[in-house]
């Protein structure tokens, strides 16, 4: 089997299991208010613009078909992309894991003679812990996306794929700016326009003086070697056009076969993510153009466990993800716990299926259970990833305690023998001795009823009811 993402580098593993982190997050009332307000707003906007598109189901099916075809031909398409990028004046680098990707980027920045880089919002660079690697090498990374800047200045972690600072409200952001942003006006208010203006002033010098930029990519077209970044603020456009050197770190699953395939995804992504008809800024570039834009372009193709995901016929659907975050915005679990409880840079339903596969299920064994299996994520996904089915699949692969395995074996034996099963049904009436909703059960059985109600046994079993009739 292909290797999974290495331990000790990047942000794919949490410090504690999801249940413990979620329990603590549930006690933060402000966090829950912030999340409820933000996800409700995004859901409303997204639903309105999706309702305007009469062929939305057909677009979703087309997106799924393109992604399925891509995964079936991934090695071929990646080699085609490498050849096209090279022919256009760029350089492609292959990174097997986070360690190799960080080394490649650090060496490229040093070769450019830079001690500072400006960054476009990128989940891939968060995944591999690039900022930490650059800082360890004496290179200053500057996040230019407003939400990522808030996270960086607050010495925080992203909690949402699209809106990394979704767990912060305006007052908290103001306090972060006053504490950590150089030269900020002490009279800064928490009005959104004032906060954005403060960030703009802070970043302007960075845009004009930094010679190297690091980006991610939403899509890469194998046919032409073209890369695409979509965003809403314009910071990405500045980073992609002003510096001398541009380094793009991209997960290998982001490749698509043809230019025309963009027609589908550029309709799906903005509506499902930000609730917009189209992204305010859609930047595309193909290699190097003399005298226009960066004169050195490097594409780092990142595996970091993706080949292991591809090897799983059920789980590989997770690689179809276009990072729209629609599943997070409809998930009742995410809305109550937030992203930090998942431990990984990929939170929510898609994180619950992607992170365990990238790391190996044993390293994120609690995440496949971070779901009620309600199916809202599947209904919202613009490329129709069947997340509930993958969750069930991964639960079967997660390590289980011996006591649980023994209990399941005993239950299977009982259900396979009618006389034993009938006796067990009669014995179930003794559960009334456990008190209301099973709260009187002793350990370790009390662990099950800590978050569930033990059903009241019916007055008679189905067999008894049937016998009477």
GROMACS .gro file of C-alpha atoms in nm:
model
  469
    1UNK     CA    1   0.000   0.000   0.000
    2UNK     CA    2   0.118   0.358  -0.060
    3UNK     CA    3   0.252   0.548   0.239
    4UNK     CA    4   0.030   0.766   0.456
    5UNK     CA    5   0.118   1.117   0.573
    6UNK     CA    6   0.415   1.109   0.816
    7UNK     CA    7   0.374   1.180   1.185
    8UNK     CA    8   0.533   1.478   1.356
    9UNK     CA    9   0.486   1.724   1.071
   10UNK     CA   10   0.182   1.917   0.948
   11UNK     CA   11  -0.168   1.946   1.086
   12UNK     CA   12  -0.361   1.627   1.015
   13UNK     CA   13  -0.362   1.477   1.364
   14UNK     CA   14  -0.509   1.618   1.681
   15UNK     CA   15  -0.372   1.602   2.035
   16UNK     CA   16  -0.684   1.429   2.168
   17UNK     CA   17  -0.976   1.222   2.036
   18UNK     CA   18  -1.276   1.401   1.890
   19UNK     CA   19  -1.516   1.322   2.180
   20UNK     CA   20  -1.290   1.489   2.438
   21UNK     CA   21  -1.227   1.795   2.220
   22UNK     CA   22  -1.594   1.822   2.125
   23UNK     CA   23  -1.706   1.805   2.488
   24UNK     CA   24  -1.486   2.103   2.571
   25UNK     CA   25  -1.603   2.299   2.265
   26UNK     CA   26  -1.967   2.244   2.358
   27UNK     CA   27  -1.902   2.434   2.680
   28UNK     CA   28  -1.795   2.748   2.489
   29UNK     CA   29  -2.120   2.943   2.442
   30UNK     CA   30  -1.954   3.224   2.245
   31UNK     CA   31  -1.804   2.976   2.000
   32UNK     CA   32  -2.142   2.817   1.941
   33UNK     CA   33  -2.306   3.156   1.882
   34UNK     CA   34  -2.033   3.253   1.633
   35UNK     CA   35  -2.066   2.925   1.444
   36UNK     CA   36  -2.446   2.928   1.437
   37UNK     CA   37  -2.456   3.284   1.301
   38UNK     CA   38  -2.190   3.221   1.034
   39UNK     CA   39  -2.314   2.885   0.907
   40UNK     CA   40  -2.677   3.001   0.900
   41UNK     CA   41  -2.579   3.307   0.694
   42UNK     CA   42  -2.373   3.105   0.445
   43UNK     CA   43  -2.646   2.840   0.409
   44UNK     CA   44  -2.903   3.106   0.329
   45UNK     CA   45  -2.688   3.276   0.065
   46UNK     CA   46  -2.585   2.949  -0.094
   47UNK     CA   47  -2.939   2.812  -0.109
   48UNK     CA   48  -3.064   3.128  -0.279
   49UNK     CA   49  -2.812   3.125  -0.566
   50UNK     CA   50  -2.832   2.748  -0.613
   51UNK     CA   51  -3.208   2.785  -0.652
   52UNK     CA   52  -3.148   3.013  -0.952
   53UNK     CA   53  -2.980   2.733  -1.152
   54UNK     CA   54  -3.235   2.504  -1.319
   55UNK     CA   55  -2.975   2.239  -1.410
   56UNK     CA   56  -2.802   2.222  -1.070
   57UNK     CA   57  -2.857   1.842  -1.038
   58UNK     CA   58  -2.704   1.794  -1.383
   59UNK     CA   59  -2.407   2.015  -1.291
   60UNK     CA   60  -2.348   1.808  -0.976
   61UNK     CA   61  -2.360   1.487  -1.178
   62UNK     CA   62  -2.117   1.633  -1.432
   63UNK     CA   63  -1.876   1.735  -1.155
   64UNK     CA   64  -1.889   1.386  -1.008
   65UNK     CA   65  -1.830   1.227  -1.349
   66UNK     CA   66  -1.528   1.445  -1.421
   67UNK     CA   67  -1.376   1.370  -1.081
   68UNK     CA   68  -1.440   0.996  -1.116
   69UNK     CA   69  -1.270   0.997  -1.456
   70UNK     CA   70  -0.979   1.197  -1.314
   71UNK     CA   71  -0.916   0.951  -1.031
   72UNK     CA   72  -0.927   0.660  -1.278
   73UNK     CA   73  -0.651   0.823  -1.486
   74UNK     CA   74  -0.464   1.020  -1.221
   75UNK     CA   75  -0.104   0.910  -1.300
   76UNK     CA   76  -0.153   0.977  -1.670
   77UNK     CA   77  -0.307   1.320  -1.610
   78UNK     CA   78  -0.036   1.424  -1.367
   79UNK     CA   79   0.236   1.340  -1.618
   80UNK     CA   80   0.043   1.534  -1.883
   81UNK     CA   81   0.020   1.831  -1.644
   82UNK     CA   82   0.393   1.816  -1.570
   83UNK     CA   83   0.477   1.818  -1.941
   84UNK     CA   84   0.243   2.111  -2.011
   85UNK     CA   85   0.377   2.320  -1.720
   86UNK     CA   86   0.736   2.252  -1.827
   87UNK     CA   87   0.661   2.341  -2.189
   88UNK     CA   88   0.515   2.674  -2.070
   89UNK     CA   89   0.834   2.768  -1.884
   90UNK     CA   90   0.747   2.640  -1.536
   91UNK     CA   91   0.910   2.370  -1.324
   92UNK     CA   92   0.724   2.079  -1.166
   93UNK     CA   93   0.845   1.916  -0.844
   94UNK     CA   94   0.712   1.590  -0.697
   95UNK     CA   95   0.671   1.573  -0.319
   96UNK     CA   96   0.594   1.232  -0.167
   97UNK     CA   97   0.502   1.379   0.171
   98UNK     CA   98   0.494   1.691   0.388
   99UNK     CA   99   0.862   1.669   0.478
  100UNK     CA  100   0.970   1.664   0.115
  101UNK     CA  101   0.727   1.941   0.015
  102UNK     CA  102   0.850   2.170   0.295
  103UNK     CA  103   1.211   2.107   0.195
  104UNK     CA  104   1.141   2.184  -0.172
  105UNK     CA  105   0.964   2.511  -0.095
  106UNK     CA  106   1.226   2.622   0.160
  107UNK     CA  107   1.510   2.552  -0.085
  108UNK     CA  108   1.329   2.745  -0.362
  109UNK     CA  109   1.279   3.049  -0.137
  110UNK     CA  110   1.644   3.043  -0.033
  111UNK     CA  111   1.753   3.010  -0.396
  112UNK     CA  112   1.551   3.324  -0.474
  113UNK     CA  113   1.746   3.509  -0.205
  114UNK     CA  114   1.434   3.591  -0.003
  115UNK     CA  115   1.375   3.592   0.371
  116UNK     CA  116   1.001   3.662   0.348
  117UNK     CA  117   0.716   3.514   0.145
  118UNK     CA  118   0.356   3.624   0.100
  119UNK     CA  119   0.094   3.354   0.093
  120UNK     CA  120  -0.241   3.300  -0.072
  121UNK     CA  121  -0.490   3.101   0.136
  122UNK     CA  122  -0.401   2.735   0.088
  123UNK     CA  123  -0.527   2.424   0.265
  124UNK     CA  124  -0.235   2.221   0.128
  125UNK     CA  125   0.027   2.445   0.293
  126UNK     CA  126  -0.168   2.432   0.619
  127UNK     CA  127  -0.182   2.054   0.589
  128UNK     CA  128   0.197   2.019   0.561
  129UNK     CA  129   0.282   2.284   0.822
  130UNK     CA  130   0.469   2.500   0.571
  131UNK     CA  131   0.462   2.815   0.786
  132UNK     CA  132   0.638   2.635   1.070
  133UNK     CA  133   0.898   2.493   0.829
  134UNK     CA  134   0.968   2.835   0.680
  135UNK     CA  135   0.999   2.998   1.021
  136UNK     CA  136   1.242   2.726   1.131
  137UNK     CA  137   1.453   2.816   0.827
  138UNK     CA  138   1.452   3.188   0.914
  139UNK     CA  139   1.193   3.280   0.650
  140UNK     CA  140   0.891   3.492   0.746
  141UNK     CA  141   0.557   3.377   0.600
  142UNK     CA  142   0.288   3.646   0.573
  143UNK     CA  143  -0.072   3.536   0.524
  144UNK     CA  144  -0.259   3.778   0.298
  145UNK     CA  145  -0.610   3.630   0.314
  146UNK     CA  146  -0.796   3.831   0.580
  147UNK     CA  147  -0.921   3.528   0.773
  148UNK     CA  148  -0.584   3.353   0.753
  149UNK     CA  149  -0.418   3.675   0.870
  150UNK     CA  150  -0.650   3.683   1.171
  151UNK     CA  151  -0.556   3.323   1.251
  152UNK     CA  152  -0.184   3.396   1.209
  153UNK     CA  153  -0.184   3.713   1.420
  154UNK     CA  154  -0.390   3.539   1.687
  155UNK     CA  155  -0.146   3.246   1.701
  156UNK     CA  156  -0.451   3.033   1.631
  157UNK     CA  157  -0.552   2.746   1.403
  158UNK     CA  158  -0.803   2.750   1.115
  159UNK     CA  159  -1.142   2.606   1.204
  160UNK     CA  160  -1.317   2.609   0.865
  161UNK     CA  161  -1.204   2.526   0.512
  162UNK     CA  162  -1.344   2.843   0.355
  163UNK     CA  163  -1.361   3.083   0.651
  164UNK     CA  164  -1.063   2.990   0.874
  165UNK     CA  165  -1.155   3.245   1.143
  166UNK     CA  166  -1.525   3.155   1.154
  167UNK     CA  167  -1.493   3.092   1.529
  168UNK     CA  168  -1.403   3.459   1.592
  169UNK     CA  169  -1.646   3.750   1.612
  170UNK     CA  170  -1.575   4.115   1.531
  171UNK     CA  171  -1.483   4.213   1.886
  172UNK     CA  172  -1.234   3.928   1.912
  173UNK     CA  173  -1.078   4.021   1.576
  174UNK     CA  174  -1.039   4.382   1.689
  175UNK     CA  175  -0.857   4.269   2.002
  176UNK     CA  176  -0.622   4.052   1.793
  177UNK     CA  177  -0.542   4.343   1.559
  178UNK     CA  178  -0.477   4.580   1.849
  179UNK     CA  179  -0.250   4.327   2.015
  180UNK     CA  180  -0.055   4.187   1.720
  181UNK     CA  181  -0.078   4.412   1.413
  182UNK     CA  182   0.212   4.661   1.388
  183UNK     CA  183   0.111   5.026   1.353
  184UNK     CA  184  -0.262   4.972   1.401
  185UNK     CA  185  -0.470   5.271   1.510
  186UNK     CA  186  -0.549   5.238   1.884
  187UNK     CA  187  -0.894   5.382   1.810
  188UNK     CA  188  -0.978   5.093   1.574
  189UNK     CA  189  -1.344   4.990   1.597
  190UNK     CA  190  -1.495   4.649   1.534
  191UNK     CA  191  -1.684   4.761   1.223
  192UNK     CA  192  -1.607   4.520   0.935
  193UNK     CA  193  -1.502   4.803   0.702
  194UNK     CA  194  -1.260   4.939   0.962
  195UNK     CA  195  -1.109   4.597   1.028
  196UNK     CA  196  -1.066   4.531   0.655
  197UNK     CA  197  -0.906   4.873   0.604
  198UNK     CA  198  -0.658   4.804   0.886
  199UNK     CA  199  -0.562   4.473   0.726
  200UNK     CA  200  -0.528   4.640   0.386
  201UNK     CA  201  -0.287   4.902   0.520
  202UNK     CA  202  -0.088   4.633   0.698
  203UNK     CA  203  -0.056   4.418   0.384
  204UNK     CA  204   0.010   4.689   0.126
  205UNK     CA  205   0.382   4.711   0.200
  206UNK     CA  206   0.407   4.332   0.188
  207UNK     CA  207   0.249   4.316  -0.156
  208UNK     CA  208   0.486   4.578  -0.296
  209UNK     CA  209   0.813   4.459  -0.145
  210UNK     CA  210   0.798   4.078  -0.124
  211UNK     CA  211   0.971   3.895  -0.408
  212UNK     CA  212   0.837   3.543  -0.352
  213UNK     CA  213   0.477   3.421  -0.316
  214UNK     CA  214   0.339   3.082  -0.218
  215UNK     CA  215  -0.008   2.974  -0.328
  216UNK     CA  216  -0.230   2.674  -0.349
  217UNK     CA  217  -0.450   2.593  -0.646
  218UNK     CA  218  -0.819   2.520  -0.687
  219UNK     CA  219  -0.768   2.347  -1.020
  220UNK     CA  220  -0.489   2.251  -1.261
  221UNK     CA  221  -0.571   2.172  -1.623
  222UNK     CA  222  -0.366   1.879  -1.753
  223UNK     CA  223  -0.444   1.968  -2.114
  224UNK     CA  224  -0.287   2.316  -2.102
  225UNK     CA  225  -0.080   2.335  -1.783
  226UNK     CA  226  -0.305   2.617  -1.658
  227UNK     CA  227  -0.360   2.668  -1.285
  228UNK     CA  228  -0.657   2.847  -1.130
  229UNK     CA  229  -0.715   3.021  -0.798
  230UNK     CA  230  -1.057   3.161  -0.707
  231UNK     CA  231  -1.101   3.409  -0.419
  232UNK     CA  232  -1.308   3.700  -0.298
  233UNK     CA  233  -1.066   3.962  -0.168
  234UNK     CA  234  -0.810   4.034  -0.441
  235UNK     CA  235  -0.513   3.943  -0.224
  236UNK     CA  236  -0.464   3.631  -0.433
  237UNK     CA  237  -0.446   3.834  -0.753
  238UNK     CA  238  -0.173   4.051  -0.596
  239UNK     CA  239   0.030   3.750  -0.483
  240UNK     CA  240  -0.004   3.575  -0.819
  241UNK     CA  241   0.104   3.874  -1.031
  242UNK     CA  242   0.343   4.101  -0.836
  243UNK     CA  243   0.632   3.881  -0.714
  244UNK     CA  244   0.933   3.763  -0.915
  245UNK     CA  245   0.888   3.399  -0.808
  246UNK     CA  246   0.564   3.206  -0.759
  247UNK     CA  247   0.558   2.867  -0.585
  248UNK     CA  248   0.231   2.671  -0.594
  249UNK     CA  249   0.177   2.374  -0.362
  250UNK     CA  250  -0.106   2.157  -0.492
  251UNK     CA  251  -0.254   1.826  -0.387
  252UNK     CA  252  -0.235   1.583  -0.677
  253UNK     CA  253  -0.614   1.537  -0.674
  254UNK     CA  254  -0.671   1.896  -0.792
  255UNK     CA  255  -0.587   1.815  -1.154
  256UNK     CA  256  -0.870   1.808  -1.409
  257UNK     CA  257  -0.841   1.674  -1.764
  258UNK     CA  258  -0.942   1.961  -1.994
  259UNK     CA  259  -0.994   2.336  -2.006
  260UNK     CA  260  -1.363   2.284  -2.075
  261UNK     CA  261  -1.403   2.101  -1.744
  262UNK     CA  262  -1.358   2.436  -1.571
  263UNK     CA  263  -1.699   2.531  -1.710
  264UNK     CA  264  -1.860   2.291  -1.465
  265UNK     CA  265  -1.653   2.364  -1.155
  266UNK     CA  266  -1.658   2.743  -1.189
  267UNK     CA  267  -2.037   2.721  -1.168
  268UNK     CA  268  -2.045   2.470  -0.881
  269UNK     CA  269  -1.776   2.609  -0.652
  270UNK     CA  270  -1.887   2.971  -0.587
  271UNK     CA  271  -2.251   2.881  -0.534
  272UNK     CA  272  -2.176   2.594  -0.298
  273UNK     CA  273  -1.905   2.776  -0.104
  274UNK     CA  274  -1.957   3.152  -0.066
  275UNK     CA  275  -2.311   3.173  -0.203
  276UNK     CA  276  -2.199   3.379  -0.502
  277UNK     CA  277  -2.289   3.340  -0.868
  278UNK     CA  278  -1.923   3.368  -0.958
  279UNK     CA  279  -1.605   3.434  -0.767
  280UNK     CA  280  -1.505   3.802  -0.762
  281UNK     CA  281  -1.148   3.707  -0.855
  282UNK     CA  282  -1.068   3.412  -1.081
  283UNK     CA  283  -0.696   3.408  -1.160
  284UNK     CA  284  -0.544   3.169  -1.414
  285UNK     CA  285  -0.186   3.138  -1.532
  286UNK     CA  286   0.007   2.907  -1.759
  287UNK     CA  287   0.378   2.882  -1.690
  288UNK     CA  288   0.581   3.199  -1.740
  289UNK     CA  289   0.509   3.493  -1.972
  290UNK     CA  290   0.816   3.712  -2.038
  291UNK     CA  291   0.768   4.061  -1.899
  292UNK     CA  292   0.431   3.982  -1.739
  293UNK     CA  293   0.390   3.845  -1.389
  294UNK     CA  294   0.632   3.615  -1.205
  295UNK     CA  295   0.933   3.518  -1.412
  296UNK     CA  296   0.990   3.194  -1.223
  297UNK     CA  297   0.708   2.949  -1.157
  298UNK     CA  298   0.734   2.627  -0.956
  299UNK     CA  299   0.456   2.372  -0.912
  300UNK     CA  300   0.493   2.133  -0.617
  301UNK     CA  301   0.273   1.826  -0.667
  302UNK     CA  302   0.191   1.692  -0.321
  303UNK     CA  303   0.097   1.332  -0.238
  304UNK     CA  304   0.116   1.310   0.145
  305UNK     CA  305  -0.115   1.010   0.172
  306UNK     CA  306  -0.333   1.076  -0.131
  307UNK     CA  307  -0.212   0.765  -0.313
  308UNK     CA  308  -0.322   0.563  -0.010
  309UNK     CA  309  -0.667   0.721  -0.035
  310UNK     CA  310  -0.678   0.645  -0.408
  311UNK     CA  311  -0.606   0.278  -0.336
  312UNK     CA  312  -0.932   0.245  -0.139
  313UNK     CA  313  -1.216   0.187  -0.384
  314UNK     CA  314  -1.475   0.321  -0.141
  315UNK     CA  315  -1.275   0.596   0.029
  316UNK     CA  316  -1.124   0.747  -0.287
  317UNK     CA  317  -1.442   0.953  -0.333
  318UNK     CA  318  -1.295   1.188  -0.071
  319UNK     CA  319  -1.039   1.299  -0.332
  320UNK     CA  320  -1.325   1.443  -0.539
  321UNK     CA  321  -1.356   1.728  -0.287
  322UNK     CA  322  -1.325   2.080  -0.432
  323UNK     CA  323  -1.292   2.240  -0.084
  324UNK     CA  324  -1.620   2.431  -0.102
  325UNK     CA  325  -1.705   2.362   0.267
  326UNK     CA  326  -2.076   2.313   0.189
  327UNK     CA  327  -2.077   1.998   0.403
  328UNK     CA  328  -1.946   2.192   0.704
  329UNK     CA  329  -2.216   2.455   0.674
  330UNK     CA  330  -2.501   2.201   0.692
  331UNK     CA  331  -2.349   1.962   0.946
  332UNK     CA  332  -2.522   1.967   1.288
  333UNK     CA  333  -2.209   1.825   1.455
  334UNK     CA  334  -1.974   2.087   1.309
  335UNK     CA  335  -2.213   2.372   1.392
  336UNK     CA  336  -2.200   2.276   1.758
  337UNK     CA  337  -1.834   2.179   1.802
  338UNK     CA  338  -1.646   2.393   1.551
  339UNK     CA  339  -1.343   2.290   1.351
  340UNK     CA  340  -1.076   2.267   1.621
  341UNK     CA  341  -1.243   1.964   1.779
  342UNK     CA  342  -1.153   1.758   1.471
  343UNK     CA  343  -0.781   1.808   1.534
  344UNK     CA  344  -0.704   1.822   1.160
  345UNK     CA  345  -0.681   2.119   0.927
  346UNK     CA  346  -0.970   1.950   0.742
  347UNK     CA  347  -1.273   1.970   0.976
  348UNK     CA  348  -1.636   1.878   0.934
  349UNK     CA  349  -1.778   1.584   0.739
  350UNK     CA  350  -1.514   1.590   0.464
  351UNK     CA  351  -1.240   1.604   0.726
  352UNK     CA  352  -1.394   1.307   0.905
  353UNK     CA  353  -1.342   1.095   0.592
  354UNK     CA  354  -1.030   1.254   0.442
  355UNK     CA  355  -0.802   1.297   0.744
  356UNK     CA  356  -0.822   0.933   0.865
  357UNK     CA  357  -0.735   0.810   0.518
  358UNK     CA  358  -0.441   1.049   0.475
  359UNK     CA  359  -0.294   0.951   0.813
  360UNK     CA  360  -0.411   0.593   0.840
  361UNK     CA  361  -0.738   0.525   1.022
  362UNK     CA  362  -0.569   0.427   1.347
  363UNK     CA  363  -0.422   0.778   1.387
  364UNK     CA  364  -0.765   0.943   1.357
  365UNK     CA  365  -0.986   0.659   1.473
  366UNK     CA  366  -1.249   0.879   1.640
  367UNK     CA  367  -1.322   1.100   1.337
  368UNK     CA  368  -1.542   0.855   1.143
  369UNK     CA  369  -1.773   0.863   1.445
  370UNK     CA  370  -1.798   1.246   1.444
  371UNK     CA  371  -2.128   1.227   1.259
  372UNK     CA  372  -2.492   1.141   1.311
  373UNK     CA  373  -2.508   0.998   0.955
  374UNK     CA  374  -2.798   1.232   0.880
  375UNK     CA  375  -2.689   1.265   0.516
  376UNK     CA  376  -2.709   1.645   0.493
  377UNK     CA  377  -2.348   1.655   0.373
  378UNK     CA  378  -2.425   1.432   0.075
  379UNK     CA  379  -2.725   1.645  -0.020
  380UNK     CA  380  -2.512   1.962  -0.008
  381UNK     CA  381  -2.196   1.835  -0.178
  382UNK     CA  382  -2.164   1.987  -0.528
  383UNK     CA  383  -1.976   1.681  -0.658
  384UNK     CA  384  -2.202   1.428  -0.480
  385UNK     CA  385  -1.946   1.266  -0.248
  386UNK     CA  386  -2.130   0.998  -0.052
  387UNK     CA  387  -1.974   1.095   0.282
  388UNK     CA  388  -2.212   0.886   0.499
  389UNK     CA  389  -2.116   0.567   0.315
  390UNK     CA  390  -1.745   0.644   0.353
  391UNK     CA  391  -1.795   0.711   0.725
  392UNK     CA  392  -1.954   0.369   0.772
  393UNK     CA  393  -1.674   0.211   0.566
  394UNK     CA  394  -1.406   0.375   0.782
  395UNK     CA  395  -1.582   0.280   1.105
  396UNK     CA  396  -1.540  -0.083   1.001
  397UNK     CA  397  -1.167  -0.023   0.948
  398UNK     CA  398  -1.110   0.163   1.275
  399UNK     CA  399  -0.952  -0.035   1.561
  400UNK     CA  400  -1.207  -0.169   1.810
  401UNK     CA  401  -1.148  -0.273   2.174
  402UNK     CA  402  -1.142  -0.646   2.244
  403UNK     CA  403  -1.439  -0.611   2.477
  404UNK     CA  404  -1.644  -0.458   2.197
  405UNK     CA  405  -1.545  -0.734   1.956
  406UNK     CA  406  -1.640  -0.995   2.217
  407UNK     CA  407  -1.978  -0.826   2.277
  408UNK     CA  408  -2.052  -0.815   1.905
  409UNK     CA  409  -1.957  -1.182   1.866
  410UNK     CA  410  -2.187  -1.274   2.154
  411UNK     CA  411  -2.472  -1.071   2.002
  412UNK     CA  412  -2.420  -1.237   1.665
  413UNK     CA  413  -2.428  -1.583   1.825
  414UNK     CA  414  -2.744  -1.498   2.017
  415UNK     CA  415  -2.924  -1.364   1.709
  416UNK     CA  416  -2.826  -1.679   1.519
  417UNK     CA  417  -3.004  -1.905   1.773
  418UNK     CA  418  -3.383  -1.842   1.805
  419UNK     CA  419  -3.420  -1.982   2.156
  420UNK     CA  420  -3.136  -1.770   2.290
  421UNK     CA  421  -3.276  -1.464   2.109
  422UNK     CA  422  -3.620  -1.512   2.264
  423UNK     CA  423  -3.464  -1.547   2.610
  424UNK     CA  424  -3.263  -1.229   2.555
  425UNK     CA  425  -3.580  -1.042   2.461
  426UNK     CA  426  -3.746  -1.151   2.784
  427UNK     CA  427  -3.435  -1.053   2.981
  428UNK     CA  428  -3.435  -0.708   2.820
  429UNK     CA  429  -3.724  -0.612   3.047
  430UNK     CA  430  -3.475  -0.613   3.333
  431UNK     CA  431  -3.326  -0.293   3.184
  432UNK     CA  432  -3.595  -0.107   3.381
  433UNK     CA  433  -3.373  -0.170   3.683
  434UNK     CA  434  -3.115   0.066   3.527
  435UNK     CA  435  -3.335   0.365   3.604
  436UNK     CA  436  -3.484   0.632   3.376
  437UNK     CA  437  -3.311   0.636   3.035
  438UNK     CA  438  -3.044   0.395   3.164
  439UNK     CA  439  -2.872   0.652   3.386
  440UNK     CA  440  -2.827   0.393   3.663
  441UNK     CA  441  -2.606   0.157   3.464
  442UNK     CA  442  -2.266   0.083   3.622
  443UNK     CA  443  -1.933   0.137   3.441
  444UNK     CA  444  -1.836   0.059   3.173
  445UNK     CA  445  -2.197   0.040   3.047
  446UNK     CA  446  -2.259   0.392   3.177
  447UNK     CA  447  -2.030   0.525   2.904
  448UNK     CA  448  -2.290   0.434   2.642
  449UNK     CA  449  -2.572   0.618   2.818
  450UNK     CA  450  -2.362   0.927   2.892
  451UNK     CA  451  -2.471   1.068   2.556
  452UNK     CA  452  -2.765   0.841   2.470
  453UNK     CA  453  -3.096   0.738   2.622
  454UNK     CA  454  -3.150   0.366   2.684
  455UNK     CA  455  -3.482   0.287   2.512
  456UNK     CA  456  -3.766   0.170   2.730
  457UNK     CA  457  -3.848  -0.196   2.654
  458UNK     CA  458  -4.197  -0.237   2.499
  459UNK     CA  459  -4.477  -0.410   2.696
  460UNK     CA  460  -4.447  -0.712   2.467
  461UNK     CA  461  -4.203  -0.832   2.204
  462UNK     CA  462  -4.290  -0.861   1.836
  463UNK     CA  463  -4.296  -1.239   1.869
  464UNK     CA  464  -4.548  -1.216   2.156
  465UNK     CA  465  -4.761  -0.970   1.957
  466UNK     CA  466  -4.754  -1.198   1.654
  467UNK     CA  467  -4.842  -1.509   1.856
  468UNK     CA  468  -5.155  -1.337   1.988
  469UNK     CA  469  -5.275  -1.275   1.634
   0.00000   0.00000   0.00000
